[in-house]
mmCIF file of C-alpha atoms in Angstrom:
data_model
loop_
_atom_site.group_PDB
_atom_site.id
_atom_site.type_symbol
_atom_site.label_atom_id
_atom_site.label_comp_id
_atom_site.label_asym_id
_atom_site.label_seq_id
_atom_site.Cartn_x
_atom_site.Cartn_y
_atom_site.Cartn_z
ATOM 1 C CA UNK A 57 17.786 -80.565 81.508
ATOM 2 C CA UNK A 58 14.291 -82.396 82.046
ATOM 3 C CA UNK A 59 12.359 -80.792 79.555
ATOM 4 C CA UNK A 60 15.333 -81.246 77.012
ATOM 5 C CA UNK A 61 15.454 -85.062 78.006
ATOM 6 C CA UNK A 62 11.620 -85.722 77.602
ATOM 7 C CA UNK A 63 11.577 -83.304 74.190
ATOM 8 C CA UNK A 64 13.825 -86.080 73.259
ATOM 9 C CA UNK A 65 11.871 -88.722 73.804
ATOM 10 C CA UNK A 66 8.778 -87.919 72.917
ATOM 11 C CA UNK A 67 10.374 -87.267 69.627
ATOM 12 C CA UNK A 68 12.022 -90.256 69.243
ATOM 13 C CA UNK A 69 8.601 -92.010 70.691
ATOM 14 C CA UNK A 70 6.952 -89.909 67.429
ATOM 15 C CA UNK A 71 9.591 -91.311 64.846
ATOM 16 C CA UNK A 72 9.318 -95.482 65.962
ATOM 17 C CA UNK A 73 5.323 -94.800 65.390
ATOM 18 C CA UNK A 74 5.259 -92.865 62.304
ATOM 19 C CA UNK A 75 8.392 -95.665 61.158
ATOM 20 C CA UNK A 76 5.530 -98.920 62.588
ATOM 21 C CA UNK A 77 2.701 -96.900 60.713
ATOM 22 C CA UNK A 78 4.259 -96.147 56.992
ATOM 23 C CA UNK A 79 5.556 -99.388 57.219
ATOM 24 C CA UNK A 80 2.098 -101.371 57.615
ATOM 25 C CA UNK A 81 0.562 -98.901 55.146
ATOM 26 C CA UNK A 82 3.143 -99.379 52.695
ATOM 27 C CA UNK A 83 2.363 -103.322 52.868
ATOM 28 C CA UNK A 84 -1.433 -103.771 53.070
ATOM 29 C CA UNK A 85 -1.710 -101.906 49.416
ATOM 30 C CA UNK A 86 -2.350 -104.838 46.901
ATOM 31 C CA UNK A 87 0.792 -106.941 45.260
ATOM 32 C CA UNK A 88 1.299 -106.979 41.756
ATOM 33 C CA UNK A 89 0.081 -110.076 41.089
ATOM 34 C CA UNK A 90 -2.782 -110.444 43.430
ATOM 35 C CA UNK A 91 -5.417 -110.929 40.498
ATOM 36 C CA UNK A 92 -3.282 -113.555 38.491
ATOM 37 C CA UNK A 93 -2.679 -115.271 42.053
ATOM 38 C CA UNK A 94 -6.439 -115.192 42.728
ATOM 39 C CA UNK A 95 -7.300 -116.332 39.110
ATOM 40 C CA UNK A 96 -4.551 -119.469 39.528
ATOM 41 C CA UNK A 97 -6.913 -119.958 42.823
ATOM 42 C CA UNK A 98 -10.772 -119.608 41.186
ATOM 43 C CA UNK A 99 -9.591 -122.421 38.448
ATOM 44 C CA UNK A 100 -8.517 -124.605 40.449
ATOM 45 C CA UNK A 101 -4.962 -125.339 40.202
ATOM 46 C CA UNK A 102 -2.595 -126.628 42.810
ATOM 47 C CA UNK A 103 0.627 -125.609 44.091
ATOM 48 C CA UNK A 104 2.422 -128.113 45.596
ATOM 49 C CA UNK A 105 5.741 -127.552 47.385
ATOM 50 C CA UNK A 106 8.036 -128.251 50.285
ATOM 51 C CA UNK A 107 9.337 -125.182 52.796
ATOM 52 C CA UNK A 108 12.639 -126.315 52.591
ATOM 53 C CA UNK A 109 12.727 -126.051 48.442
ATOM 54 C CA UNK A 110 14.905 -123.946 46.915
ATOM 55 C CA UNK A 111 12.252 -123.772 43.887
ATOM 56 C CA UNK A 112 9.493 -123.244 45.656
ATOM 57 C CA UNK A 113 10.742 -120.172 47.645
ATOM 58 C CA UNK A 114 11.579 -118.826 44.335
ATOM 59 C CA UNK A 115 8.335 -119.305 42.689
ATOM 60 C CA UNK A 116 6.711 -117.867 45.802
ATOM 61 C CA UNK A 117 9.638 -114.520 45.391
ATOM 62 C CA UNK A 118 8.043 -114.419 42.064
ATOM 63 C CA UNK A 119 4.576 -113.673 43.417
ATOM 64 C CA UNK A 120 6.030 -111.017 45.999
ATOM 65 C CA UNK A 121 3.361 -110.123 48.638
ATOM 66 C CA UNK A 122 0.640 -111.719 46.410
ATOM 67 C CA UNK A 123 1.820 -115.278 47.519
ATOM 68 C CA UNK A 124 -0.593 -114.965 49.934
ATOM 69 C CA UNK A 125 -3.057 -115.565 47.455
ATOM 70 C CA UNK A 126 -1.651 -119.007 45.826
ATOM 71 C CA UNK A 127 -3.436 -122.183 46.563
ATOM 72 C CA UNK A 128 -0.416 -123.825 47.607
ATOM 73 C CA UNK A 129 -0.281 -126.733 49.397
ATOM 74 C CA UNK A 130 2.484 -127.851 51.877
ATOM 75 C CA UNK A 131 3.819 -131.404 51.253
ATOM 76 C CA UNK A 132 6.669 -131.288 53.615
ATOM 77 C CA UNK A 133 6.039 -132.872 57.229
ATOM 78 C CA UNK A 134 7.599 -130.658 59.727
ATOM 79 C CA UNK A 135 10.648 -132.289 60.165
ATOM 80 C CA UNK A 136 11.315 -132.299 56.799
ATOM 81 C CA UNK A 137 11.749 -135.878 56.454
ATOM 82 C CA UNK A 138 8.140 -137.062 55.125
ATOM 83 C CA UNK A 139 5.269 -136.194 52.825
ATOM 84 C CA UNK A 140 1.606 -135.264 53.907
ATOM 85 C CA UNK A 141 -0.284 -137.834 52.962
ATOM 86 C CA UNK A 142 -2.531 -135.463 50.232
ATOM 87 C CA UNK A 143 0.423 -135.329 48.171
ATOM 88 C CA UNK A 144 1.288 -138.386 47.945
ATOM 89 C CA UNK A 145 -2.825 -139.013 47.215
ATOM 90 C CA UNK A 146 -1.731 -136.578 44.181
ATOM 91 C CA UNK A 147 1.663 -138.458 43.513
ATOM 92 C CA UNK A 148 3.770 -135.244 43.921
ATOM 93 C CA UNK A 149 7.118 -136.585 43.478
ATOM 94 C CA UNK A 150 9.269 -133.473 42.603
ATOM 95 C CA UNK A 151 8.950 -129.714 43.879
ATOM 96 C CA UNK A 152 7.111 -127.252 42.995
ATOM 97 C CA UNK A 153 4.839 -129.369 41.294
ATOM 98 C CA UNK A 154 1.747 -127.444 40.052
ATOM 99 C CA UNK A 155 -1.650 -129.647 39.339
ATOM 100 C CA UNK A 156 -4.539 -128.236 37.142
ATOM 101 C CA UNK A 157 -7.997 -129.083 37.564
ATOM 102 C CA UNK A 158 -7.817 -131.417 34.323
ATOM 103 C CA UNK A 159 -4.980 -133.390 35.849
ATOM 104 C CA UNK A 160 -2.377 -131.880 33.562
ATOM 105 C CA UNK A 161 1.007 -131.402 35.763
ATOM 106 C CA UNK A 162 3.843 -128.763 35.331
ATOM 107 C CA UNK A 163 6.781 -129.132 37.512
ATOM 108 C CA UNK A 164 9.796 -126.919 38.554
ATOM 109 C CA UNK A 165 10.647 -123.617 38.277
ATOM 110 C CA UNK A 166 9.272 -121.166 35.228
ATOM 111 C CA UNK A 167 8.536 -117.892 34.563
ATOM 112 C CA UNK A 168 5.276 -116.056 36.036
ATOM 113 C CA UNK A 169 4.035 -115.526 32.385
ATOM 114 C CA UNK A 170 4.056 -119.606 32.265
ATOM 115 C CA UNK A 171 2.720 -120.284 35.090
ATOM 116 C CA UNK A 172 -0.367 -117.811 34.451
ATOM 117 C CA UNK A 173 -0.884 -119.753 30.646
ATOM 118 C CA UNK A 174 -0.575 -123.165 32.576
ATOM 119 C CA UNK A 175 -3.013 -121.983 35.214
ATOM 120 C CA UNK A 176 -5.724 -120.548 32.395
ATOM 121 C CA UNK A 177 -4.938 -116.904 33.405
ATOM 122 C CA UNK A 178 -3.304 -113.468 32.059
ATOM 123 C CA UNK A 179 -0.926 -111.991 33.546
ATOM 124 C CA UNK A 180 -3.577 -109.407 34.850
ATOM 125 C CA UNK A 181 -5.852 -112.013 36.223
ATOM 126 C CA UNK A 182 -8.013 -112.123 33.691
ATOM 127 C CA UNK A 183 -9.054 -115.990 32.385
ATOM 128 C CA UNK A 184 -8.136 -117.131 29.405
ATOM 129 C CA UNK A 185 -7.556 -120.982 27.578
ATOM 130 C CA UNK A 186 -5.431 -123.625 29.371
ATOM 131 C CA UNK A 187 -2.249 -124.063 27.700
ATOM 132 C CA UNK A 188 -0.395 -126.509 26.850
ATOM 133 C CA UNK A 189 1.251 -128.543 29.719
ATOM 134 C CA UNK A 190 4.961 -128.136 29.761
ATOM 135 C CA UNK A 191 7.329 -131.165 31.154
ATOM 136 C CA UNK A 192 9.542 -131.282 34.410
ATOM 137 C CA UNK A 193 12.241 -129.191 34.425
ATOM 138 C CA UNK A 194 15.506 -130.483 35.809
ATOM 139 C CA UNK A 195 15.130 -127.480 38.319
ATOM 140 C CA UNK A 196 12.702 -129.633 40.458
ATOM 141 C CA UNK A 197 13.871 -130.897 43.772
ATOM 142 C CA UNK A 198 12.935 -134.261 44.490
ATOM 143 C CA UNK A 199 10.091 -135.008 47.117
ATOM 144 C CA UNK A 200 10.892 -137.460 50.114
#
């Protein structure tokens, strides 16, 4: 009954670290997006949001694990109830509120392929001419 009982758990023991290890291995690859994220990044655009925005969680979804590689900049105090002070230096006033190098503001939520023309980017990371700068959207949550 012993040997049955530790045959059990060293297989179970074997099957939480081959789980732990596929799992981290699965993750570390690179994202989808990590060269348009890291493009947005090397020209100098801003990401502005709040952690408590809707929006902003959405635009990060977008990214999937290459979020990680936005500049984004948190605006929200953590309580929620104020604004760090370099946002309001940069007169965010809705969320997400993305700032380009040139001053040139696009605000709410849009499609990756936007956000990449905005930024000066391709989809595949490559750099490319500034777009035109869209308007707010109506998606944007207001900033406190």
């Amino acid at each position: 009954m012993k040997k049955g009982v530790t045959i059990f758990w060293l297989i179970l023991l074997a099957l939480i670290v081959l789980g732990v290890g596929s799992s981290f291995f699965l993750h570390s690859g690179p994202g989808q997006y990590d060269k348009l994220a890291m493009c947005i990044k090397d020209n100098g655009v801003k990401f502005y949001g709040a952690f408590w925005c809707p929006h902003c969680q959405r635009t990060k979804a977008e990214f999937g694990s290459s979020e990680k590689f936005l500049p984004y900049v948190e605006c929200s105090t953590p309580d929620g109830q104020g604004q760090t002070q370099i946002c309001k230096d940069h007169n965010v006033t809705s969320y997400p509120t993305w700032i380009r190098p040139d001053g040139a503001v696009m605000n709410g939520e849009h499609a990756i392929a936007e956000w990449a023309a905005f930024s000066g980017c391709t989809l595949d990371g490559q750099k490319t001419a500034f777009s035109v700068v869209a308007s707010s959207t109506p998606a944007a949550s207001p900033a406190q």
